Amino acid sequence: VPSRSIAEVGEFAFLASLVARVPRGRATIVGPGHDCAVVRSAGRSLLLTVDAMVEGVHFDRDWLSPRQIGCKSFLVNASDVAAMGGRPTACVVSVGVPATYRARDLSDLQAGVVAAARAVGASVVGGNLSRARQLFVSIALLADAPPRIVTRRGARPGDFVYVTGTLGDAALAVRLLQQRRPRSRPVPAAVLRRFREPAPRLRAGRVLVASGLVSAMIDVSDGLVQDLGHLCGQSRVGAVIRAATVPRSRAYCLHAGAGDTLALHGGEDYELLCTVPKRHVKRLQQARRGLGCRITCIGEITAERGICVVDASGQPMRLAAGGFDHFRDRD
Ligand SMILES: [Mg+2]
């Protein structure tokens, strides 16, 4: 049998088979397949996560300044910690750069990582620098785990699906940056900021987990439909999403155009997606003021597997593309 490429297997199918073969260690409380692992260390529970940003895959050098690349590399990890209700403490940073990369830019990039970590009470405690064909930044982040652990696995049929903030801005920014011509209008600042300087929902994540009201949670990094698919897959359930209720920013509504589906499948929003049992909905209404952002009900968990997005008249919508798959979505 000829060995298939990762692109042929698919990013998520490959990861699923890999995860199934990873043996459970002595320190493992929650293993792979969630936003963070939960590990036991000296009697305490810690969250551990890793994520990379790669030039030409996650960004172009003229879309993000070196400082923004550093900041964002940290923040995408912090978003995974937010999804588990944790508090980031320390990180190590691995950077790969072409030999021609400017030393001053590398200093700015590093300053971005340090500033982003500091802003959420964490510190950079080590790193590694190597030569590479393209710029990449990989960060492993450690965080204090909350007393109660919420993963992607607890959603049950009948639970309501909620999302924080608004969706689609970052993907819209990428689309506008890609389309940009010499004399086209500038990309709106509010939309660009969501792509360049994402703000992970650390506070909302902690409040939601501590409240005991959410049954499962994930951050939206690859697009709503795809990330909800991961949550539902782990929980062995499905979901119905009402497209018209998906929260969009004013800037998005102004610039994306009516009927646009970027808010449903565009990536890099770094909002939180969670499920809430019906009996807790009233208490969630009371807790929402402490979140520091809006939270919107967009649908419901179903026993029937699969994600169904329905339009305003209740008809299932056919979406043009799913979320991001590293080995399928190539330029
Ligand atoms: Mg995540």
CSV table of C-alpha atoms and ligand atoms in Angstrom, one decimal:
chain,number,residue,atom,x,y,z
A,1,VAL,CA,0.0,0.0,0.0
A,2,PRO,CA,1.6,3.3,-1.0
A,3,SER,CA,1.8,5.7,1.9
A,4,ARG,CA,-0.7,8.6,1.6
A,5,SER,CA,0.4,12.1,2.2
A,6,ILE,CA,-0.9,14.1,5.3
A,7,ALA,CA,-3.0,16.2,2.8
A,8,GLU,CA,-4.7,13.1,1.6
A,9,VAL,CA,-5.4,11.8,5.1
A,10,GLY,CA,-6.5,15.3,6.3
A,11,GLU,CA,-5.2,17.2,9.3
A,12,PHE,CA,-7.9,16.2,11.7
A,13,ALA,CA,-8.2,12.5,10.7
A,14,PHE,CA,-4.4,12.2,11.1
A,15,LEU,CA,-4.5,13.9,14.5
A,16,ALA,CA,-7.3,11.7,15.7
A,17,SER,CA,-5.4,8.5,14.8
A,18,LEU,CA,-2.2,9.9,16.4
A,19,VAL,CA,-4.0,10.9,19.6
A,20,ALA,CA,-5.6,7.4,19.9
A,21,ARG,CA,-2.1,5.9,19.9
A,22,VAL,CA,-0.6,8.2,22.6
A,23,PRO,CA,-0.2,6.2,25.9
A,24,ARG,CA,-1.6,7.8,29.0
A,25,GLY,CA,1.1,8.8,31.5
A,26,ARG,CA,1.3,8.9,35.2
A,27,ALA,CA,0.8,12.7,35.3
A,28,THR,CA,-2.0,12.8,32.7
A,29,ILE,CA,-5.4,14.0,33.9
A,30,VAL,CA,-6.7,15.2,30.5
A,31,GLY,CA,-4.7,14.0,27.5
A,32,PRO,CA,-4.6,15.2,23.9
A,33,GLY,CA,-7.8,16.2,22.1
A,34,HIS,CA,-8.7,19.3,24.1
A,35,ASP,CA,-7.6,22.9,24.1
A,36,CYS,CA,-5.0,22.2,26.9
A,37,ALA,CA,-3.7,19.1,28.5
A,38,VAL,CA,-4.2,18.9,32.3
A,39,VAL,CA,-1.2,17.4,34.1
A,40,ARG,CA,-0.6,16.6,37.7
A,41,SER,CA,2.6,18.0,39.2
A,42,ALA,CA,3.5,17.8,42.8
A,43,GLY,CA,-0.1,17.4,43.8
A,44,ARG,CA,-1.3,20.4,41.7
A,45,SER,CA,-3.1,20.5,38.4
A,46,LEU,CA,-1.5,22.5,35.6
A,47,LEU,CA,-2.7,23.3,32.1
A,48,LEU,CA,-0.2,22.8,29.2
A,49,THR,CA,-0.6,23.8,25.6
A,50,VAL,CA,1.5,24.5,22.5
A,51,ASP,CA,0.8,26.4,19.3
A,52,ALA,CA,2.9,27.8,16.4
A,53,MET,CA,2.6,30.6,13.9
A,54,VAL,CA,4.3,30.0,10.6
A,55,GLU,CA,5.1,32.6,7.9
A,56,GLY,CA,3.1,31.9,4.7
A,57,VAL,CA,0.6,29.8,6.6
A,58,HIS,CA,-0.7,32.0,9.4
A,59,PHE,CA,0.6,35.4,8.3
A,60,ASP,CA,2.5,37.3,5.7
A,61,ARG,CA,5.3,39.5,6.9
A,62,ASP,CA,3.7,42.7,5.5
A,63,TRP,CA,0.4,41.9,7.4
A,64,LEU,CA,1.9,41.8,10.9
A,65,SER,CA,4.8,43.8,12.4
A,66,PRO,CA,7.5,41.7,14.1
A,67,ARG,CA,6.0,42.8,17.5
A,68,GLN,CA,2.5,41.8,16.4
A,69,ILE,CA,3.8,38.4,15.3
A,70,GLY,CA,5.3,37.9,18.8
A,71,CYS,CA,2.2,39.1,20.6
A,72,LYS,CA,-0.2,37.0,18.5
A,73,SER,CA,1.9,33.9,18.9
A,74,PHE,CA,1.5,34.2,22.7
A,75,LEU,CA,-2.2,35.2,22.5
A,76,VAL,CA,-3.3,32.1,20.4
A,77,ASN,CA,-1.9,30.0,23.3
A,78,ALA,CA,-3.6,32.1,25.9
A,79,SER,CA,-6.9,31.5,24.1
A,80,ASP,CA,-6.5,27.8,24.6
A,81,VAL,CA,-6.0,28.4,28.3
A,82,ALA,CA,-9.1,30.7,28.3
A,83,ALA,CA,-11.1,27.8,26.9
A,84,MET,CA,-10.2,25.7,30.0
A,85,GLY,CA,-10.7,28.6,32.5
A,86,GLY,CA,-7.1,28.7,33.4
A,87,ARG,CA,-4.6,31.4,34.5
A,88,PRO,CA,-1.4,31.6,32.3
A,89,THR,CA,1.8,31.5,34.3
A,90,ALA,CA,4.9,30.8,32.2
A,91,CYS,CA,6.0,30.0,28.7
A,92,VAL,CA,8.9,28.9,26.6
A,93,VAL,CA,9.4,30.2,23.1
A,94,SER,CA,11.0,28.5,20.1
A,95,VAL,CA,11.7,30.8,17.1
A,96,GLY,CA,13.0,29.8,13.6
A,97,VAL,CA,14.3,32.6,11.3
A,98,PRO,CA,16.0,32.8,7.9
A,99,ALA,CA,19.7,34.0,8.3
A,100,THR,CA,18.8,37.2,6.5
A,101,TYR,CA,16.1,38.2,9.1
A,102,ARG,CA,17.0,41.5,10.8
A,103,ALA,CA,18.3,41.4,14.4
A,104,ARG,CA,16.2,44.4,15.3
A,105,ASP,CA,13.0,42.7,14.0
A,106,LEU,CA,13.8,39.6,16.1
A,107,SER,CA,14.2,41.8,19.2
A,108,ASP,CA,10.8,43.5,18.4
A,109,LEU,CA,9.2,40.0,18.0
A,110,GLN,CA,10.6,38.9,21.3
A,111,ALA,CA,9.4,42.1,23.0
A,112,GLY,CA,6.0,41.3,21.6
A,113,VAL,CA,5.9,37.9,23.3
A,114,VAL,CA,7.2,39.3,26.6
A,115,ALA,CA,4.6,42.2,26.5
A,116,ALA,CA,1.7,39.9,25.7
A,117,ALA,CA,2.7,37.4,28.4
A,118,ARG,CA,3.1,40.2,31.0
A,119,ALA,CA,-0.3,41.7,30.1
A,120,VAL,CA,-2.0,38.5,31.4
A,121,GLY,CA,0.3,38.0,34.4
A,122,ALA,CA,2.6,35.4,32.8
A,123,SER,CA,6.3,35.4,32.1
A,124,VAL,CA,8.7,34.1,29.4
A,125,VAL,CA,11.1,31.7,31.1
A,126,GLY,CA,13.1,30.2,28.3
A,127,GLY,CA,13.5,29.7,24.6
A,128,ASN,CA,15.4,28.5,21.6
A,129,LEU,CA,16.5,30.1,18.3
A,130,SER,CA,17.2,28.2,15.2
A,131,ARG,CA,17.7,28.8,11.5
A,132,ALA,CA,14.7,28.1,9.3
A,133,ARG,CA,13.5,28.6,5.7
A,134,GLN,CA,10.5,30.7,7.0
A,135,LEU,CA,9.9,32.6,10.1
A,136,PHE,CA,8.0,30.6,12.8
A,137,VAL,CA,7.2,31.1,16.4
A,138,SER,CA,6.2,28.1,18.6
A,139,ILE,CA,5.2,28.7,22.2
A,140,ALA,CA,4.5,26.2,25.0
A,141,LEU,CA,2.4,27.8,27.7
A,142,LEU,CA,1.8,26.6,31.3
A,143,ALA,CA,-1.2,27.8,33.3
A,144,ASP,CA,-2.8,27.2,36.7
A,145,ALA,CA,-5.8,24.9,36.2
A,146,PRO,CA,-9.2,25.9,37.9
A,147,PRO,CA,-10.5,23.5,40.6
A,148,ARG,CA,-13.2,22.3,38.2
A,149,ILE,CA,-12.1,21.0,34.7
A,150,VAL,CA,-14.3,21.7,31.7
A,151,THR,CA,-13.2,20.1,28.4
A,152,ARG,CA,-14.8,19.6,25.0
A,153,ARG,CA,-16.4,16.4,26.1
A,154,GLY,CA,-19.4,17.3,28.4
A,155,ALA,CA,-22.1,18.6,25.9
A,156,ARG,CA,-25.5,16.8,26.1
A,157,PRO,CA,-28.5,16.9,23.7
A,158,GLY,CA,-30.7,19.9,24.7
A,159,ASP,CA,-27.8,22.0,25.9
A,160,PHE,CA,-27.8,25.5,24.5
A,161,VAL,CA,-24.8,26.7,22.4
A,162,TYR,CA,-23.3,30.1,23.4
A,163,VAL,CA,-20.5,32.2,21.9
A,164,THR,CA,-18.7,35.2,23.4
A,165,GLY,CA,-18.1,38.5,21.5
A,166,THR,CA,-18.6,38.6,17.7
A,167,LEU,CA,-17.4,36.3,14.9
A,168,GLY,CA,-15.9,36.9,11.4
A,169,ASP,CA,-13.8,40.0,11.8
A,170,ALA,CA,-10.4,38.4,11.6
A,171,ALA,CA,-11.3,36.3,8.6
A,172,LEU,CA,-12.7,39.4,6.9
A,173,ALA,CA,-9.4,41.2,7.6
A,174,VAL,CA,-7.5,38.4,5.9
A,175,ARG,CA,-9.8,38.5,2.9
A,176,LEU,CA,-9.5,42.2,2.6
A,177,LEU,CA,-5.7,42.1,3.0
A,178,GLN,CA,-5.5,39.4,0.3
A,179,GLN,CA,-7.7,41.4,-2.1
A,180,ARG,CA,-5.8,44.6,-1.5
A,181,ARG,CA,-4.7,46.5,-4.6
A,182,PRO,CA,-2.5,49.6,-4.8
A,183,ARG,CA,-5.5,52.0,-4.9
A,184,SER,CA,-8.1,50.1,-3.0
A,185,ARG,CA,-9.7,51.4,0.2
A,186,PRO,CA,-7.8,50.8,3.4
A,187,VAL,CA,-8.9,47.8,5.5
A,188,PRO,CA,-11.2,49.1,8.3
A,189,ALA,CA,-9.2,49.5,11.5
A,190,ALA,CA,-11.7,47.7,13.8
A,191,VAL,CA,-11.6,44.6,11.6
A,192,LEU,CA,-7.8,44.7,11.2
A,193,ARG,CA,-7.3,45.0,15.0
A,194,ARG,CA,-9.2,41.7,15.5
A,195,PHE,CA,-6.7,40.0,13.2
A,196,ARG,CA,-3.6,41.7,14.4
A,197,GLU,CA,-4.3,41.9,18.1
A,198,PRO,CA,-6.7,39.2,19.2
A,199,ALA,CA,-7.9,39.5,22.8
A,200,PRO,CA,-8.3,36.0,24.3
A,201,ARG,CA,-11.3,35.7,26.6
A,202,LEU,CA,-9.3,34.7,29.7
A,203,ARG,CA,-11.7,36.5,32.2
A,204,ALA,CA,-14.8,35.1,30.5
A,205,GLY,CA,-13.3,31.6,30.5
A,206,ARG,CA,-12.5,31.7,34.2
A,207,VAL,CA,-15.9,33.1,35.1
A,208,LEU,CA,-17.7,30.5,32.9
A,209,VAL,CA,-15.8,27.6,34.3
A,210,ALA,CA,-16.0,28.7,37.9
A,211,SER,CA,-19.7,29.3,37.6
A,212,GLY,CA,-20.3,25.6,37.0
A,213,LEU,CA,-22.9,26.4,34.4
A,214,VAL,CA,-21.1,25.2,31.2
A,215,SER,CA,-20.9,21.6,30.2
A,216,ALA,CA,-18.2,21.9,27.5
A,217,MET,CA,-16.1,24.7,26.0
A,218,ILE,CA,-13.6,25.3,23.2
A,219,ASP,CA,-12.1,28.4,21.7
A,220,VAL,CA,-13.0,29.4,18.1
A,221,SER,CA,-9.7,29.4,16.3
A,222,ASP,CA,-10.4,27.5,13.1
A,223,GLY,CA,-14.0,28.8,12.5
A,224,LEU,CA,-17.3,28.3,14.3
A,225,VAL,CA,-18.6,25.3,12.4
A,226,GLN,CA,-15.3,23.4,12.5
A,227,ASP,CA,-14.6,24.1,16.2
A,228,LEU,CA,-18.2,23.3,17.2
A,229,GLY,CA,-17.6,20.1,15.2
A,230,HIS,CA,-14.6,19.3,17.4
A,231,LEU,CA,-16.6,19.9,20.6
A,232,CYS,CA,-19.5,17.8,19.3
A,233,GLY,CA,-17.2,15.0,18.1
A,234,GLN,CA,-15.6,14.8,21.6
A,235,SER,CA,-19.0,14.9,23.2
A,236,ARG,CA,-20.6,12.4,20.7
A,237,VAL,CA,-23.4,14.7,19.9
A,238,GLY,CA,-24.5,17.2,17.1
A,239,ALA,CA,-25.8,20.7,16.9
A,240,VAL,CA,-28.2,23.0,15.1
A,241,ILE,CA,-27.0,26.6,14.7
A,242,ARG,CA,-29.3,29.5,13.7
A,243,ALA,CA,-27.1,31.5,11.3
A,244,ALA,CA,-29.0,34.8,11.9
A,245,THR,CA,-28.3,34.7,15.6
A,246,VAL,CA,-24.5,34.4,15.2
A,247,PRO,CA,-23.1,37.7,16.6
A,248,ARG,CA,-21.3,40.0,14.1
A,249,SER,CA,-19.6,43.3,14.7
A,250,ARG,CA,-20.9,46.5,13.2
A,251,ALA,CA,-17.8,46.8,11.1
A,252,TYR,CA,-18.3,43.2,9.8
A,253,CYS,CA,-21.9,44.0,8.8
A,254,LEU,CA,-20.8,47.1,7.1
A,255,HIS,CA,-18.0,45.6,5.1
A,256,ALA,CA,-18.7,41.8,4.6
A,257,GLY,CA,-22.0,42.3,2.8
A,258,ALA,CA,-25.3,40.6,3.3
A,259,GLY,CA,-25.4,36.9,3.0
A,260,ASP,CA,-21.7,36.5,3.8
A,261,THR,CA,-20.8,33.3,5.7
A,262,LEU,CA,-17.3,34.3,7.0
A,263,ALA,CA,-18.7,34.6,10.5
A,264,LEU,CA,-19.8,30.9,10.3
A,265,HIS,CA,-16.5,29.4,9.0
A,266,GLY,CA,-13.8,32.0,9.1
A,267,GLY,CA,-11.0,31.4,11.6
A,268,GLU,CA,-8.9,33.3,14.1
A,269,ASP,CA,-11.7,34.9,16.1
A,270,TYR,CA,-10.4,33.5,19.5
A,271,GLU,CA,-13.8,33.8,21.1
A,272,LEU,CA,-15.2,31.1,23.4
A,273,LEU,CA,-17.9,28.6,22.4
A,274,CYS,CA,-19.6,26.8,25.2
A,275,THR,CA,-22.6,24.6,26.0
A,276,VAL,CA,-25.1,25.3,28.8
A,277,PRO,CA,-27.7,22.9,30.1
A,278,LYS,CA,-31.2,24.3,30.0
A,279,ARG,CA,-31.6,24.3,33.7
A,280,HIS,CA,-28.6,26.7,34.0
A,281,VAL,CA,-29.7,29.3,31.4
A,282,LYS,CA,-31.3,31.6,33.9
A,283,ARG,CA,-28.2,31.6,36.1
A,284,LEU,CA,-26.1,32.3,33.1
A,285,GLN,CA,-28.1,35.4,32.4
A,286,GLN,CA,-27.2,36.6,35.9
A,287,ALA,CA,-23.5,35.7,35.5
A,288,ARG,CA,-23.0,37.3,32.1
A,289,ARG,CA,-22.2,40.7,33.6
A,290,GLY,CA,-19.0,39.4,35.0
A,291,LEU,CA,-17.7,38.1,31.7
A,292,GLY,CA,-16.4,41.4,30.3
A,293,CYS,CA,-17.9,40.7,26.9
A,294,ARG,CA,-21.2,39.7,25.4
A,295,ILE,CA,-22.4,36.2,25.2
A,296,THR,CA,-25.1,35.0,22.7
A,297,CYS,CA,-27.1,31.9,22.3
A,298,ILE,CA,-26.7,30.6,18.7
A,299,GLY,CA,-28.3,27.1,18.8
A,300,GLU,CA,-28.7,23.8,20.5
A,301,ILE,CA,-27.0,20.5,21.0
A,302,THR,CA,-28.8,17.5,19.3
A,303,ALA,CA,-28.5,13.7,19.7
A,304,GLU,CA,-28.2,13.5,16.0
A,305,ARG,CA,-24.5,13.8,15.0
A,306,GLY,CA,-23.3,16.5,12.6
A,307,ILE,CA,-23.5,20.3,12.6
A,308,CYS,CA,-26.6,21.8,10.9
A,309,VAL,CA,-26.7,25.5,10.2
A,310,VAL,CA,-30.2,26.8,9.4
A,311,ASP,CA,-31.2,30.2,7.9
A,312,ALA,CA,-33.8,32.6,9.1
A,313,SER,CA,-36.6,30.4,7.7
A,314,GLY,CA,-35.2,27.2,9.3
A,315,GLN,CA,-33.8,25.8,6.1
A,316,PRO,CA,-30.4,24.0,6.3
A,317,MET,CA,-27.7,26.1,4.6
A,318,ARG,CA,-25.0,24.6,2.5
A,319,LEU,CA,-21.7,26.3,3.4
A,320,ALA,CA,-19.1,26.8,0.7
A,321,ALA,CA,-16.1,25.7,2.8
A,322,GLY,CA,-15.4,24.2,6.1
A,323,GLY,CA,-12.9,25.7,8.5
A,324,PHE,CA,-9.2,25.7,8.2
A,325,ASP,CA,-7.2,22.4,7.5
A,326,HIS,CA,-3.5,23.0,7.4
A,327,PHE,CA,-2.9,20.5,4.6
A,328,ARG,CA,-6.0,21.1,2.5
A,329,ASP,CA,-6.0,24.9,2.5
A,330,ARG,CA,-2.9,25.7,0.6
A,331,ASP,CA,-2.2,28.7,-1.7
B,1,MG,MG,-8.2,25.7,20.8
